[in-house]
Amino acid sequence: MERRKFIKKTAASSALVGLSAFGMNSCTSNKIKHITILHTNDVHSHIDTFPKNHSRYPNLGGLARRAALVETVRQENANTLLLDAGDIFQGTPYFNFYGGELEFKLMSKLKYDAATIGNHDFDNGLNGLYSQLPHAKFELLSANYDFKNTLMNGHTKPYQIYIRDGIKIGVYGLGIKLSGLVTKRLYKETVYLDPYEIAVDTERILKEEEACDLVICLSHLGYQYNSSENRSDDVTLAAKTSHTDLIIGGHTHTFLDKPTLIKNKIDRNVLVNQVGCFGVKVGRIDFYFDHLKNVASNGVAITV
């Protein structure tokens, strides 16, 4: 199936599922506001399409294809955000040679709105990450990495607010514990703060103080671990939150065809999504708001 036809078919089915959650009056007499979230994670410096004879991802991925897909969706719905859940760096010679410059420049050309920081984004140290910041024309969001005693101080934000068609969208970032994954000399005096505590505090600010209609977490914690591993993950995070609507995950390279629904502390659904790795898929979540800002949603993974 041609990619353009596939995306149109996907959008049509998403609208049908989303709108069915609203009452008839809101559908017939009031405008439905439509917000689209596109997202990637763990791209790991994969710029090119995989070769046709690749054992796992034959003829898949590639930044040019992703750009075409993103542009098609934006033409369909101008109220679109493009987000990334970390591990932008490391994985191909492009990173070894350019140190992340190419990745940030190309993401900027695609007009990413925000990304969080993964553990591999420290692979050239804080100096390496800092030196590439001029090439990133998007926000780096990290609420639980305290950089105040490092040269990264002031170059990230805990959250960012976007307004699309009158809908206020708050996006915050969470990173994985670096100790044991990253050599101390690379992250230096970066302080890791408990992601669950930070998430609860940040989502409260976004919902109660900033009056956001939609709250999104960009997480590089990982989708889910065994309880014996004693690590923070997105499934557990969702259950501990009260105001977060969507968790876009990374780190574990988990391929989900559609978001997982988790009940939060107040028995509302949180969407948890992750689209594997290497840019072979792009996640798409569509949110629909009625005139009272009641929200319905649907999500899919689109192969690039």
Short mmCIF file of the C-alpha atoms (twelve columns), coordinates in Angstrom:
data_MODEL
# 
_entry.id   MODEL 
# 
loop_
_atom_site.group_PDB 
_atom_site.id 
_atom_site.type_symbol 
_atom_site.label_atom_id 
_atom_site.label_alt_id 
_atom_site.label_comp_id 
_atom_site.label_asym_id 
_atom_site.label_seq_id 
_atom_site.Cartn_x 
_atom_site.Cartn_y 
_atom_site.Cartn_z 
_atom_site.pdbx_PDB_model_num 
ATOM 1   C CA . MET A 1   0.000   0.000  0.000  1 
ATOM 2   C CA . GLU A 2   1.304   3.480  -0.820 1 
ATOM 3   C CA . ARG A 3   2.435   5.393  2.256  1 
ATOM 4   C CA . ARG A 4   0.138   8.377  1.611  1 
ATOM 5   C CA . LYS A 5   -2.921  6.136  1.279  1 
ATOM 6   C CA . PHE A 6   -1.899  4.220  4.382  1 
ATOM 7   C CA . ILE A 7   -1.614  7.362  6.484  1 
ATOM 8   C CA . LYS A 8   -4.989  8.643  5.289  1 
ATOM 9   C CA . LYS A 9   -6.560  5.292  6.121  1 
ATOM 10  C CA . THR A 10  -4.933  5.345  9.554  1 
ATOM 11  C CA . ALA A 11  -6.175  8.861  10.263 1 
ATOM 12  C CA . ALA A 12  -9.720  7.990  9.252  1 
ATOM 13  C CA . SER A 13  -9.867  4.945  11.510 1 
ATOM 14  C CA . SER A 14  -8.359  6.937  14.391 1 
ATOM 15  C CA . ALA A 15  -11.032 9.594  14.098 1 
ATOM 16  C CA . LEU A 16  -13.807 7.012  14.144 1 
ATOM 17  C CA . VAL A 17  -12.507 5.337  17.292 1 
ATOM 18  C CA . GLY A 18  -11.768 8.614  19.049 1 
ATOM 19  C CA . LEU A 19  -15.084 10.299 18.372 1 
ATOM 20  C CA . SER A 20  -17.095 7.302  19.485 1 
ATOM 21  C CA . ALA A 21  -16.124 8.168  23.062 1 
ATOM 22  C CA . PHE A 22  -18.045 11.455 22.944 1 
ATOM 23  C CA . GLY A 23  -21.745 12.086 23.307 1 
ATOM 24  C CA . MET A 24  -23.784 12.702 20.150 1 
ATOM 25  C CA . ASN A 25  -24.400 16.364 20.954 1 
ATOM 26  C CA . SER A 26  -20.707 17.198 21.154 1 
ATOM 27  C CA . CYS A 27  -20.093 15.456 17.832 1 
ATOM 28  C CA . THR A 28  -22.899 17.070 15.912 1 
ATOM 29  C CA . SER A 29  -23.129 20.613 17.239 1 
ATOM 30  C CA . ASN A 30  -19.575 21.498 18.283 1 
ATOM 31  C CA . LYS A 31  -16.199 21.423 16.627 1 
ATOM 32  C CA . ILE A 32  -13.890 18.598 17.595 1 
ATOM 33  C CA . LYS A 33  -10.271 19.714 18.067 1 
ATOM 34  C CA . HIS A 34  -7.731  17.226 16.775 1 
ATOM 35  C CA . ILE A 35  -4.139  17.010 18.094 1 
ATOM 36  C CA . THR A 36  -1.649  14.576 16.566 1 
ATOM 37  C CA . ILE A 37  1.482   13.401 18.367 1 
ATOM 38  C CA . LEU A 38  4.231   11.788 16.282 1 
ATOM 39  C CA . HIS A 39  7.149   10.226 18.109 1 
ATOM 40  C CA . THR A 40  10.385  8.277  17.800 1 
ATOM 41  C CA . ASN A 41  12.839  6.744  20.255 1 
ATOM 42  C CA . ASP A 42  16.248  5.065  20.237 1 
ATOM 43  C CA . VAL A 43  17.033  6.081  16.673 1 
ATOM 44  C CA . HIS A 44  20.742  5.601  17.510 1 
ATOM 45  C CA . SER A 45  22.208  7.659  14.667 1 
ATOM 46  C CA . HIS A 46  20.449  5.627  11.958 1 
ATOM 47  C CA . ILE A 47  20.222  8.062  9.073  1 
ATOM 48  C CA . ASP A 48  20.024  5.668  6.121  1 
ATOM 49  C CA . THR A 49  17.424  3.097  5.143  1 
ATOM 50  C CA . PHE A 50  18.433  -0.449 6.045  1 
ATOM 51  C CA . PRO A 51  19.642  -2.483 3.041  1 
ATOM 52  C CA . LYS A 52  17.210  -4.797 1.293  1 
ATOM 53  C CA . ASN A 53  19.076  -7.874 2.509  1 
ATOM 54  C CA . HIS A 54  19.131  -6.851 6.185  1 
ATOM 55  C CA . SER A 55  18.152  -9.794 8.391  1 
ATOM 56  C CA . ARG A 56  15.756  -7.899 10.665 1 
ATOM 57  C CA . TYR A 57  14.769  -4.604 9.027  1 
ATOM 58  C CA . PRO A 58  15.080  -5.055 5.245  1 
ATOM 59  C CA . ASN A 59  14.500  -1.804 3.361  1 
ATOM 60  C CA . LEU A 60  13.036  -0.099 6.437  1 
ATOM 61  C CA . GLY A 61  13.697  3.196  8.162  1 
ATOM 62  C CA . GLY A 62  15.770  6.094  6.984  1 
ATOM 63  C CA . LEU A 63  15.487  9.749  7.820  1 
ATOM 64  C CA . ALA A 64  14.328  10.801 4.345  1 
ATOM 65  C CA . ARG A 65  11.366  8.446  4.570  1 
ATOM 66  C CA . ARG A 66  10.551  9.670  8.058  1 
ATOM 67  C CA . ALA A 67  10.649  13.255 6.814  1 
ATOM 68  C CA . ALA A 68  8.176   12.435 4.035  1 
ATOM 69  C CA . LEU A 69  5.846   10.707 6.464  1 
ATOM 70  C CA . VAL A 70  5.978   13.573 8.959  1 
ATOM 71  C CA . GLU A 71  5.298   16.132 6.240  1 
ATOM 72  C CA . THR A 72  2.268   14.166 5.026  1 
ATOM 73  C CA . VAL A 73  0.801   14.048 8.530  1 
ATOM 74  C CA . ARG A 74  1.434   17.755 9.071  1 
ATOM 75  C CA . GLN A 75  -0.370  18.559 5.828  1 
ATOM 76  C CA . GLU A 76  -3.275  16.479 7.062  1 
ATOM 77  C CA . ASN A 77  -3.256  18.068 10.530 1 
ATOM 78  C CA . ALA A 78  -1.311  21.260 11.210 1 
ATOM 79  C CA . ASN A 79  -1.828  20.713 14.965 1 
ATOM 80  C CA . THR A 80  0.943   18.120 15.196 1 
ATOM 81  C CA . LEU A 81  3.860   17.735 17.611 1 
ATOM 82  C CA . LEU A 82  6.977   15.694 16.794 1 
ATOM 83  C CA . LEU A 83  8.796   14.283 19.836 1 
ATOM 84  C CA . ASP A 84  11.698  11.940 20.632 1 
ATOM 85  C CA . ALA A 85  12.316  9.837  23.754 1 
ATOM 86  C CA . GLY A 86  16.104  9.755  23.736 1 
ATOM 87  C CA . ASP A 87  19.154  7.776  22.608 1 
ATOM 88  C CA . ILE A 88  19.519  9.976  19.576 1 
ATOM 89  C CA . PHE A 89  23.261  9.274  19.495 1 
ATOM 90  C CA . GLN A 90  25.459  6.185  19.024 1 
ATOM 91  C CA . GLY A 91  24.986  3.237  16.711 1 
ATOM 92  C CA . THR A 92  26.441  4.090  13.286 1 
ATOM 93  C CA . PRO A 93  29.638  5.675  11.922 1 
ATOM 94  C CA . TYR A 94  27.726  8.943  11.530 1 
ATOM 95  C CA . PHE A 95  27.997  9.431  15.279 1 
ATOM 96  C CA . ASN A 96  31.611  8.268  15.438 1 
ATOM 97  C CA . PHE A 97  32.581  10.797 12.759 1 
ATOM 98  C CA . TYR A 98  30.283  13.778 13.451 1 
ATOM 99  C CA . GLY A 99  29.703  13.364 17.194 1 
ATOM 100 C CA . GLY A 100 25.971  14.029 17.017 1 
ATOM 101 C CA . GLU A 101 26.076  17.123 14.818 1 
ATOM 102 C CA . LEU A 102 24.353  15.417 11.893 1 
ATOM 103 C CA . GLU A 103 21.640  13.886 14.080 1 
ATOM 104 C CA . PHE A 104 20.728  17.221 15.681 1 
ATOM 105 C CA . LYS A 105 20.852  19.107 12.373 1 
ATOM 106 C CA . LEU A 106 18.566  16.616 10.654 1 
ATOM 107 C CA . MET A 107 16.109  16.508 13.570 1 
ATOM 108 C CA . SER A 108 16.026  20.292 13.393 1 
ATOM 109 C CA . LYS A 109 15.239  20.137 9.666  1 
ATOM 110 C CA . LEU A 110 12.364  17.791 10.465 1 
ATOM 111 C CA . LYS A 111 11.226  20.415 13.001 1 
ATOM 112 C CA . TYR A 112 11.159  18.199 16.043 1 
ATOM 113 C CA . ASP A 113 9.498   20.059 18.893 1 
ATOM 114 C CA . ALA A 114 11.277  18.355 21.792 1 
ATOM 115 C CA . ALA A 115 13.382  15.383 22.881 1 
ATOM 116 C CA . THR A 116 14.532  13.949 26.165 1 
ATOM 117 C CA . ILE A 117 18.037  12.685 26.925 1 
ATOM 118 C CA . GLY A 118 18.926  8.986  26.800 1 
ATOM 119 C CA . ASN A 119 21.915  7.298  28.390 1 
ATOM 120 C CA . HIS A 120 23.725  6.985  25.032 1 
ATOM 121 C CA . ASP A 121 23.420  10.713 24.509 1 
ATOM 122 C CA . PHE A 122 26.184  10.954 27.140 1 
ATOM 123 C CA . ASP A 123 28.555  8.714  25.130 1 
ATOM 124 C CA . ASN A 124 30.822  11.627 24.209 1 
ATOM 125 C CA . GLY A 125 30.483  13.033 27.704 1 
ATOM 126 C CA . LEU A 126 28.842  16.241 28.823 1 
ATOM 127 C CA . ASN A 127 31.317  18.194 26.708 1 
ATOM 128 C CA . GLY A 128 30.281  16.234 23.624 1 
ATOM 129 C CA . LEU A 129 26.573  16.784 24.256 1 
ATOM 130 C CA . TYR A 130 27.094  20.447 25.061 1 
ATOM 131 C CA . SER A 131 29.110  21.058 21.891 1 
ATOM 132 C CA . GLN A 132 26.195  19.851 19.739 1 
ATOM 133 C CA . LEU A 133 23.538  22.053 21.358 1 
ATOM 134 C CA . PRO A 134 23.853  24.860 18.760 1 
ATOM 135 C CA . HIS A 135 22.651  22.374 16.136 1 
ATOM 136 C CA . ALA A 136 19.471  21.456 18.067 1 
ATOM 137 C CA . LYS A 137 16.612  23.780 17.148 1 
ATOM 138 C CA . PHE A 138 14.279  21.923 19.498 1 
ATOM 139 C CA . GLU A 139 13.910  21.699 23.267 1 
ATOM 140 C CA . LEU A 140 15.850  19.185 25.353 1 
ATOM 141 C CA . LEU A 141 13.567  18.248 28.249 1 
ATOM 142 C CA . SER A 142 14.830  16.635 31.438 1 
ATOM 143 C CA . ALA A 143 13.067  17.037 34.769 1 
ATOM 144 C CA . ASN A 144 15.044  14.503 36.806 1 
ATOM 145 C CA . TYR A 145 18.637  15.190 35.707 1 
ATOM 146 C CA . ASP A 146 20.031  18.014 37.825 1 
ATOM 147 C CA . PHE A 147 22.782  19.635 35.761 1 
ATOM 148 C CA . LYS A 148 23.402  22.630 38.028 1 
ATOM 149 C CA . ASN A 149 27.063  21.740 38.705 1 
ATOM 150 C CA . THR A 150 27.850  20.994 35.069 1 
ATOM 151 C CA . LEU A 151 28.275  22.944 31.839 1 
ATOM 152 C CA . MET A 152 24.799  21.696 30.802 1 
ATOM 153 C CA . ASN A 153 23.225  23.860 33.491 1 
ATOM 154 C CA . GLY A 154 20.507  26.026 31.967 1 
ATOM 155 C CA . HIS A 155 20.520  24.222 28.626 1 
ATOM 156 C CA . THR A 156 17.651  21.857 29.367 1 
ATOM 157 C CA . LYS A 157 14.137  22.446 30.684 1 
ATOM 158 C CA . PRO A 158 12.044  20.226 32.945 1 
ATOM 159 C CA . TYR A 159 9.030   20.836 30.715 1 
ATOM 160 C CA . GLN A 160 7.751   22.876 27.801 1 
ATOM 161 C CA . ILE A 161 4.232   24.038 26.961 1 
ATOM 162 C CA . TYR A 162 2.847   24.083 23.429 1 
ATOM 163 C CA . ILE A 163 -0.482  25.472 22.252 1 
ATOM 164 C CA . ARG A 164 -2.185  23.924 19.237 1 
ATOM 165 C CA . ASP A 165 -5.670  25.052 18.172 1 
ATOM 166 C CA . GLY A 166 -6.284  26.442 21.650 1 
ATOM 167 C CA . ILE A 167 -5.266  23.166 23.339 1 
ATOM 168 C CA . LYS A 168 -2.526  23.603 25.941 1 
ATOM 169 C CA . ILE A 169 -0.048  20.711 25.867 1 
ATOM 170 C CA . GLY A 170 2.555   20.214 28.580 1 
ATOM 171 C CA . VAL A 171 5.523   17.952 27.802 1 
ATOM 172 C CA . TYR A 172 8.092   16.891 30.408 1 
ATOM 173 C CA . GLY A 173 11.151  14.635 30.221 1 
ATOM 174 C CA . LEU A 174 12.531  11.837 32.402 1 
ATOM 175 C CA . GLY A 175 15.875  10.047 32.139 1 
ATOM 176 C CA . ILE A 176 17.148  6.680  33.314 1 
ATOM 177 C CA . LYS A 177 19.549  6.202  36.221 1 
ATOM 178 C CA . LEU A 178 23.013  6.728  34.751 1 
ATOM 179 C CA . SER A 179 25.049  4.884  37.378 1 
ATOM 180 C CA . GLY A 180 25.836  1.421  36.044 1 
ATOM 181 C CA . LEU A 181 24.979  2.398  32.464 1 
ATOM 182 C CA . VAL A 182 27.271  5.352  31.853 1 
ATOM 183 C CA . THR A 183 30.821  5.867  33.089 1 
ATOM 184 C CA . LYS A 184 30.931  8.511  35.814 1 
ATOM 185 C CA . ARG A 185 33.534  10.583 33.972 1 
ATOM 186 C CA . LEU A 186 31.024  11.067 31.135 1 
ATOM 187 C CA . TYR A 187 28.135  12.463 33.190 1 
ATOM 188 C CA . LYS A 188 30.326  13.967 35.934 1 
ATOM 189 C CA . GLU A 189 28.287  15.878 38.544 1 
ATOM 190 C CA . THR A 190 24.894  15.237 36.980 1 
ATOM 191 C CA . VAL A 191 22.522  14.333 39.815 1 
ATOM 192 C CA . TYR A 192 19.820  11.727 39.200 1 
ATOM 193 C CA . LEU A 193 16.500  12.471 40.896 1 
ATOM 194 C CA . ASP A 194 13.774  9.898  41.542 1 
ATOM 195 C CA . PRO A 195 11.669  9.842  38.345 1 
ATOM 196 C CA . TYR A 196 8.436   8.860  40.077 1 
ATOM 197 C CA . GLU A 197 8.612   11.724 42.558 1 
ATOM 198 C CA . ILE A 198 9.638   14.209 39.876 1 
ATOM 199 C CA . ALA A 199 6.868   13.030 37.524 1 
ATOM 200 C CA . VAL A 200 4.155   13.460 40.145 1 
ATOM 201 C CA . ASP A 201 5.387   16.942 41.017 1 
ATOM 202 C CA . THR A 202 5.850   18.029 37.389 1 
ATOM 203 C CA . GLU A 203 2.490   16.758 36.177 1 
ATOM 204 C CA . ARG A 204 0.818   18.571 39.079 1 
ATOM 205 C CA . ILE A 205 2.470   21.823 38.007 1 
ATOM 206 C CA . LEU A 206 1.448   21.307 34.401 1 
ATOM 207 C CA . LYS A 207 -2.154  20.445 35.237 1 
ATOM 208 C CA . GLU A 208 -2.944  22.613 38.249 1 
ATOM 209 C CA . GLU A 209 -0.667  25.632 37.861 1 
ATOM 210 C CA . GLU A 210 -0.190  25.780 34.077 1 
ATOM 211 C CA . ALA A 211 -3.740  24.535 33.309 1 
ATOM 212 C CA . CYS A 212 -2.635  22.135 30.565 1 
ATOM 213 C CA . ASP A 213 -5.327  20.207 28.729 1 
ATOM 214 C CA . LEU A 214 -2.935  17.414 27.743 1 
ATOM 215 C CA . VAL A 215 0.130   16.205 29.674 1 
ATOM 216 C CA . ILE A 216 2.806   14.110 27.962 1 
ATOM 217 C CA . CYS A 217 5.902   12.489 29.450 1 
ATOM 218 C CA . LEU A 218 8.967   11.802 27.306 1 
ATOM 219 C CA . SER A 219 10.600  8.940  29.169 1 
ATOM 220 C CA . HIS A 220 13.856  7.093  28.697 1 
ATOM 221 C CA . LEU A 221 13.230  4.785  31.650 1 
ATOM 222 C CA . GLY A 222 12.239  1.658  29.714 1 
ATOM 223 C CA . TYR A 223 8.867   0.042  29.118 1 
ATOM 224 C CA . GLN A 224 8.737   -2.595 31.880 1 
ATOM 225 C CA . TYR A 225 11.109  -4.685 34.015 1 
ATOM 226 C CA . ASN A 226 10.735  -7.658 36.298 1 
ATOM 227 C CA . SER A 227 10.098  -6.640 39.894 1 
ATOM 228 C CA . SER A 228 13.392  -8.286 40.882 1 
ATOM 229 C CA . GLU A 229 15.321  -5.801 38.717 1 
ATOM 230 C CA . ASN A 230 14.352  -2.875 40.961 1 
ATOM 231 C CA . ARG A 231 14.376  -0.324 38.132 1 
ATOM 232 C CA . SER A 232 11.940  2.452  37.323 1 
ATOM 233 C CA . ASP A 233 9.822   1.865  34.222 1 
ATOM 234 C CA . ASP A 234 6.980   3.413  32.235 1 
ATOM 235 C CA . VAL A 235 4.273   0.921  33.219 1 
ATOM 236 C CA . THR A 236 4.908   1.524  36.918 1 
ATOM 237 C CA . LEU A 237 5.210   5.258  36.315 1 
ATOM 238 C CA . ALA A 238 1.794   5.368  34.641 1 
ATOM 239 C CA . ALA A 239 0.166   3.727  37.664 1 
ATOM 240 C CA . LYS A 240 1.710   6.312  40.006 1 
ATOM 241 C CA . THR A 241 0.546   9.389  38.091 1 
ATOM 242 C CA . SER A 242 -2.706  11.356 38.240 1 
ATOM 243 C CA . HIS A 243 -2.496  13.903 35.404 1 
ATOM 244 C CA . THR A 244 -0.238  12.403 32.728 1 
ATOM 245 C CA . ASP A 245 -2.200  11.365 29.626 1 
ATOM 246 C CA . LEU A 246 0.571   9.838  27.513 1 
ATOM 247 C CA . ILE A 247 3.987   8.360  28.248 1 
ATOM 248 C CA . ILE A 248 6.251   8.124  25.195 1 
ATOM 249 C CA . GLY A 249 8.993   5.702  26.113 1 
ATOM 250 C CA . GLY A 250 12.434  4.575  25.087 1 
ATOM 251 C CA . HIS A 251 15.501  2.575  26.164 1 
ATOM 252 C CA . THR A 252 14.144  -1.004 26.028 1 
ATOM 253 C CA . HIS A 253 13.580  -0.982 22.226 1 
ATOM 254 C CA . THR A 254 10.056  -2.279 22.771 1 
ATOM 255 C CA . PHE A 255 7.942   -2.520 19.613 1 
ATOM 256 C CA . LEU A 256 4.288   -1.798 20.392 1 
ATOM 257 C CA . ASP A 257 1.715   -1.858 17.600 1 
ATOM 258 C CA . LYS A 258 -0.548  0.333  19.713 1 
ATOM 259 C CA . PRO A 259 -0.304  2.006  23.123 1 
ATOM 260 C CA . THR A 260 -0.764  0.047  26.336 1 
ATOM 261 C CA . LEU A 261 -3.533  1.336  28.607 1 
ATOM 262 C CA . ILE A 262 -2.632  1.563  32.301 1 
ATOM 263 C CA . LYS A 263 -4.947  2.761  35.075 1 
ATOM 264 C CA . ASN A 264 -3.432  5.653  37.032 1 
ATOM 265 C CA . LYS A 265 -3.909  6.584  40.697 1 
ATOM 266 C CA . ILE A 266 -7.342  8.061  40.041 1 
ATOM 267 C CA . ASP A 267 -8.496  5.155  37.851 1 
ATOM 268 C CA . ARG A 268 -8.093  6.970  34.534 1 
ATOM 269 C CA . ASN A 269 -6.324  5.506  31.517 1 
ATOM 270 C CA . VAL A 270 -2.750  6.497  30.701 1 
ATOM 271 C CA . LEU A 271 -1.396  5.615  27.265 1 
ATOM 272 C CA . VAL A 272 2.104   4.114  27.297 1 
ATOM 273 C CA . ASN A 273 3.784   3.795  23.920 1 
ATOM 274 C CA . GLN A 274 7.170   2.915  22.429 1 
ATOM 275 C CA . VAL A 275 8.125   2.182  18.822 1 
ATOM 276 C CA . GLY A 276 11.177  -0.034 19.040 1 
ATOM 277 C CA . CYS A 277 14.413  1.409  17.702 1 
ATOM 278 C CA . PHE A 278 16.516  2.651  14.779 1 
ATOM 279 C CA . GLY A 279 13.749  4.762  13.251 1 
ATOM 280 C CA . VAL A 280 12.000  1.863  11.513 1 
ATOM 281 C CA . LYS A 281 8.664   2.952  12.988 1 
ATOM 282 C CA . VAL A 282 7.053   6.244  13.969 1 
ATOM 283 C CA . GLY A 283 4.409   6.349  16.669 1 
ATOM 284 C CA . ARG A 284 1.197   8.245  16.052 1 
ATOM 285 C CA . ILE A 285 -1.302  9.197  18.754 1 
ATOM 286 C CA . ASP A 286 -4.410  11.212 17.875 1 
ATOM 287 C CA . PHE A 287 -6.281  13.112 20.577 1 
ATOM 288 C CA . TYR A 288 -9.767  14.550 20.044 1 
ATOM 289 C CA . PHE A 289 -11.204 17.258 22.302 1 
ATOM 290 C CA . ASP A 290 -14.859 18.278 22.398 1 
ATOM 291 C CA . HIS A 291 -16.068 21.763 23.351 1 
ATOM 292 C CA . LEU A 292 -15.755 20.888 27.056 1 
ATOM 293 C CA . LYS A 293 -12.216 19.580 26.435 1 
ATOM 294 C CA . ASN A 294 -13.219 16.005 27.146 1 
ATOM 295 C CA . VAL A 295 -10.646 13.888 25.373 1 
ATOM 296 C CA . ALA A 296 -10.604 10.630 23.409 1 
ATOM 297 C CA . SER A 297 -7.595  9.083  21.714 1 
ATOM 298 C CA . ASN A 298 -6.244  6.391  19.453 1 
ATOM 299 C CA . GLY A 299 -2.738  5.327  18.515 1 
ATOM 300 C CA . VAL A 300 -0.802  3.238  15.992 1 
ATOM 301 C CA . ALA A 301 2.769   2.478  14.977 1 
ATOM 302 C CA . ILE A 302 3.560   3.345  11.354 1 
ATOM 303 C CA . THR A 303 6.343   1.461  9.588  1 
ATOM 304 C CA . VAL A 304 8.746   3.798  7.817  1 
# 
